[in-house]
Amino acid sequence: MIADFFLKLSLPEWIVIIVAIVLAGGAFYYYHRTLPPLSSVRKYFLLVLRGILLILIFFLITEPVLKIIERHQEPPLMVVLYDNSASMSIPEKSGRRADSLLYVKNFIQSQKKKLDSLRIEEYAFAVDITPLQTDTLDFSVDGTDISNALSTIIDSLSGENLQQILLVTDGIYNRGSNPLGLLRNFHIPISTVVIGDTALPRDIAIRRVQTNQITYVNKEVPVEVTIWNNGFQGQRSVITIVKDGKEVARKIINLQQSGFEQKISLTLTPREVGDLNYTVLIQPLEDEITKKNNRQAFSVRVLKSKLKILVMSGAPNFDRHFLSFVGKQLNDYDFTFLTEKNRGQYYEANFQSVALDSQDLFIFHGFPTGISDANQVRSLFKQINQRKVPVFWFISQKTAPPALSNYQDQLPFSITSRISPMENQLAVLTQLGRLHPITQIDENETINEQLWKDLPPIEVYPQLKIPEGVQLLLVVPRTTEMPATQDNIIPVAYTYRRNGIKYFVFNGANFGNWHFQLQEDQTRESLFREFLQRTIRWLVNKDDIEQIQIKPTQKIYNVGESVVFTGQVYGNFYQPVYDATVTITLKGDSAYQVSDEMLPLGNGFYRSLFSGLPEGKFQYIIHAERNKQLIGERKGSLTVKPFFLEFQHIPANGELLRKIAYNTGGEFYFPAAFVKSFPSGSFETRTYFLTKEFFLWRFLYWLPLFILLLGTEWFFRKRWGLL
C-alpha cells in the first residue's frame, strides 16, 4: 500500500514554475500568428504539442526523482524446532519419545490452518538443521547440537518478524556448546517442550574406553573401561574385549552405586603387528532401557618389539652426551651408542658386537670422521642400501667429506670443501616447517611458532649443499639484508627421500643448548626431546615413503562422526605438489559408494571430509594427478562402528530446557500442557515502510515520447501547409 509520495527536482520549485511559464509563453508566441492562418482549434493543438515537448525537456534537465513510500504489514513468525536425533527412539513406559514428539508436531500442524495471523515455520534438527519435509523425521542421527540449531535460526531469520522459537526436544545435547552460553545474545523468547522422562531409567552404559594408542607385539596393554549404571547396584555383569568375534579379555564385575561412574581395568596382549580393532562389551541385564550403549569400539596400533637405533658418533663431545641423555628418556626405542676412539675402535663396545642387520635406524653424529675404518663404513652403507634403513644425519666439524666420497649416490647432501662453522646462528621455521609433523610440536600454529622462536644459537656449516627435492624445515638466512629464499639461506634441518630411503639432516652443532638453556622455560624445556622423537617416528614410518601421503585421521570412526582425510602429495623428487587434482572414492560393504575432490590447503597439503557414513567397513582409493598425468594412487580401509552417542545419557534434560525458557522469557511445557495453551504469548504484526526511488530522467521511454510529440507536430504542420 502506498502511504506517501513526492517529487524531488534539482532546482527550486519557483524556478521550475517560472521557466515552465516562459516555455509555454514561447510556444504561444511561436504559434500566435501562422502562415497561412489556421483556425483557433488547429493553432492551439500545435501550440499544446510544442509546449508539452519544451516543458518535458526542461523537466528532465532538472533530474526529477519520484519517491514512493509503501506501507507493509508483516505477520508474526514462530519457528518450531523438532529433535530428529536417535534419542527420540528410546522406549519408555508411555511409548517411544518419538510418539510424544509426533503428537506435538501433528497438533501444531492442525492449528496452522486456523491461525491466519500467525506464520509458523518448522525445522528438524540433530547435528545439522533442515526445513521440515514429509520424510525429514526419521530419528536416526547420532548426535544433537542445540546451540547450532538456535544460532542458525537467529542468523538466517534475523530480518524476519520472528517473535518466538519453540524447541521440541529431550534436551540432550552431545555436540557443540552448552546452549545456555548463547542466551545472552538472544532477544527472542524460546519456549520449550520437554520430550521424555526426566527420571533416571534402569540402564548400564559404557562411557569411555582408554588405552595406549601405540604398543608392541606380545606386550600387555592396559585397558580402562568407564561404565555407568542405574538400578543395578550390587548385581553382577561381565565385561569382555572382542577382536574379530573372538574374546581376548574378560572380567566379572560387581556393579557399584547407582548413578555413578565405575572404572574397570582389563589387559590384552596383541599377537600381531598392525592397526588392530577391538570392541568392549558389557553383558546386558534384564529390564535395561536400551542395549545400544553396552558396547564401544577402539583401536590400537601395534608395532614390533622396541625399535633398535644405532648411534655412530665421531667424538665424545657435549652434543654426543646430550643425545645419550635424551635417548634414555625415550623408552620406546633401544639405543646403542658407538663413540669413536681410534680407527675402528669405540669407547662403548666393539663394532663387531652390534647386529647391523637388526637395526631399524642409523644416526650418524659427526660420522664418519677422517680416522673411521673404511670397511666399517662400507658395512653400514651396505645395510642402508640393501634394507632401505633410514638415516638421521647430524653434521659437525668431525664429519669428513673424503670418507663419504664413495657413497655420493646414497647421500642427502654434498660437501666439496673443508667444513668450517658459522657460530651463534639462529634457526627459524620455514613455511613448510610450520606444517610438517616433525616440527609441528603444537597443533596451534601461533603456539608452535612461539616454541621455535628465539632458540639458543647454534653453529651451522654453509659448505653443505642440498640436492633437489629436499623439504626445508629450519634455515638460517645468510645475511640479514637478504630475503630468506633457498638461494641465500643455510639449511639447518630438512627431510629427503631417495631410492626408497628416508633421510633427515641436521646441519648444526651445540643443539644440546636447546635443552639445557631452556630447562627453566616450562613450555620449551622438552622441545628437543619432542623434536628428536618426532623425527625418529617420521624416519621409521615406512608408510609415508609413498608419494601420496594422505590417509584418514584415524582407523575407526563412530556412526555420525565426520571422516577426515588429510595429508600431502609429493612429486617424483618428493617435493610437495600444491596444484594436483586429488580425488577420494569410498566403497562400503554393499553398493554404497561416494567420491569427493580434496580441497588444497597449500604446500602440498589436501583435506576432505565425509559426513553421514553408515556403519560398516570401507575401502578407499586416493587418486592424484597433475595436468592429466598420474602421480599415483593409494588404497586403504577404515571402519565405521556404531557408537550410539545419543544413548550415553538417557534421561531427558528438563532442567536445561526449563533454564532456556526462563532466561529468554519463554514458557516451559510438558506435551499435555502445551496442547492446552498453544499458542501462548502475544504476537504482534510488524509495520514497516519501504521507500522506493525512481530516477525519471534516466528512463529511456522519454525518447519515443519526444519523437511522437515532435513527429505529430511536424506531420500536421506539413499537412496544413505551414511554413
CSV table of N, CA and C in Angstrom, one decimal, residues 70-76 161 684-690:
chain,number,residue,atom,x,y,z
A,70,GLU,N,6.0,3.0,0.7
A,70,GLU,CA,5.0,1.9,0.8
A,70,GLU,C,4.9,1.5,2.2
A,71,ARG,N,3.7,1.1,2.6
A,71,ARG,CA,3.5,0.6,4.0
A,71,ARG,C,3.1,-0.9,3.9
A,72,HIS,N,3.9,-1.7,4.7
A,72,HIS,CA,3.7,-3.1,4.6
A,72,HIS,C,3.4,-3.6,6.0
A,73,GLN,N,2.6,-4.7,6.1
A,73,GLN,CA,2.2,-5.4,7.3
A,73,GLN,C,2.8,-6.8,7.2
A,74,GLU,N,3.7,-7.1,8.2
A,74,GLU,CA,4.3,-8.5,8.3
A,74,GLU,C,3.8,-9.2,9.4
A,75,PRO,N,3.1,-10.4,9.2
A,75,PRO,CA,2.6,-11.2,10.3
A,75,PRO,C,3.7,-11.7,11.2
A,76,PRO,N,3.4,-12.0,12.5
A,76,PRO,CA,4.4,-12.6,13.4
A,76,PRO,C,4.8,-14.0,12.9
A,161,ASN,N,10.1,-11.1,11.1
A,161,ASN,CA,9.3,-10.7,12.3
A,161,ASN,C,9.2,-11.9,13.2
A,684,GLU,N,2.5,-9.9,17.6
A,684,GLU,CA,2.1,-8.6,17.0
A,684,GLU,C,2.6,-8.5,15.6
A,685,THR,N,1.7,-8.0,14.8
A,685,THR,CA,2.0,-7.7,13.4
A,685,THR,C,3.0,-6.5,13.3
A,686,ARG,N,4.0,-6.7,12.5
A,686,ARG,CA,5.0,-5.6,12.4
A,686,ARG,C,4.7,-4.7,11.2
A,687,THR,N,4.7,-3.4,11.4
A,687,THR,CA,4.5,-2.5,10.3
A,687,THR,C,5.9,-1.9,9.9
A,688,TYR,N,6.2,-1.9,8.7
A,688,TYR,CA,7.4,-1.3,8.2
A,688,TYR,C,7.2,-0.5,6.9
A,689,PHE,N,8.0,0.5,6.7
A,689,PHE,CA,7.8,1.3,5.5
A,689,PHE,C,9.0,1.0,4.5
A,690,LEU,N,8.7,1.0,3.3
A,690,LEU,CA,9.7,0.7,2.3
A,690,LEU,C,9.7,1.9,1.3
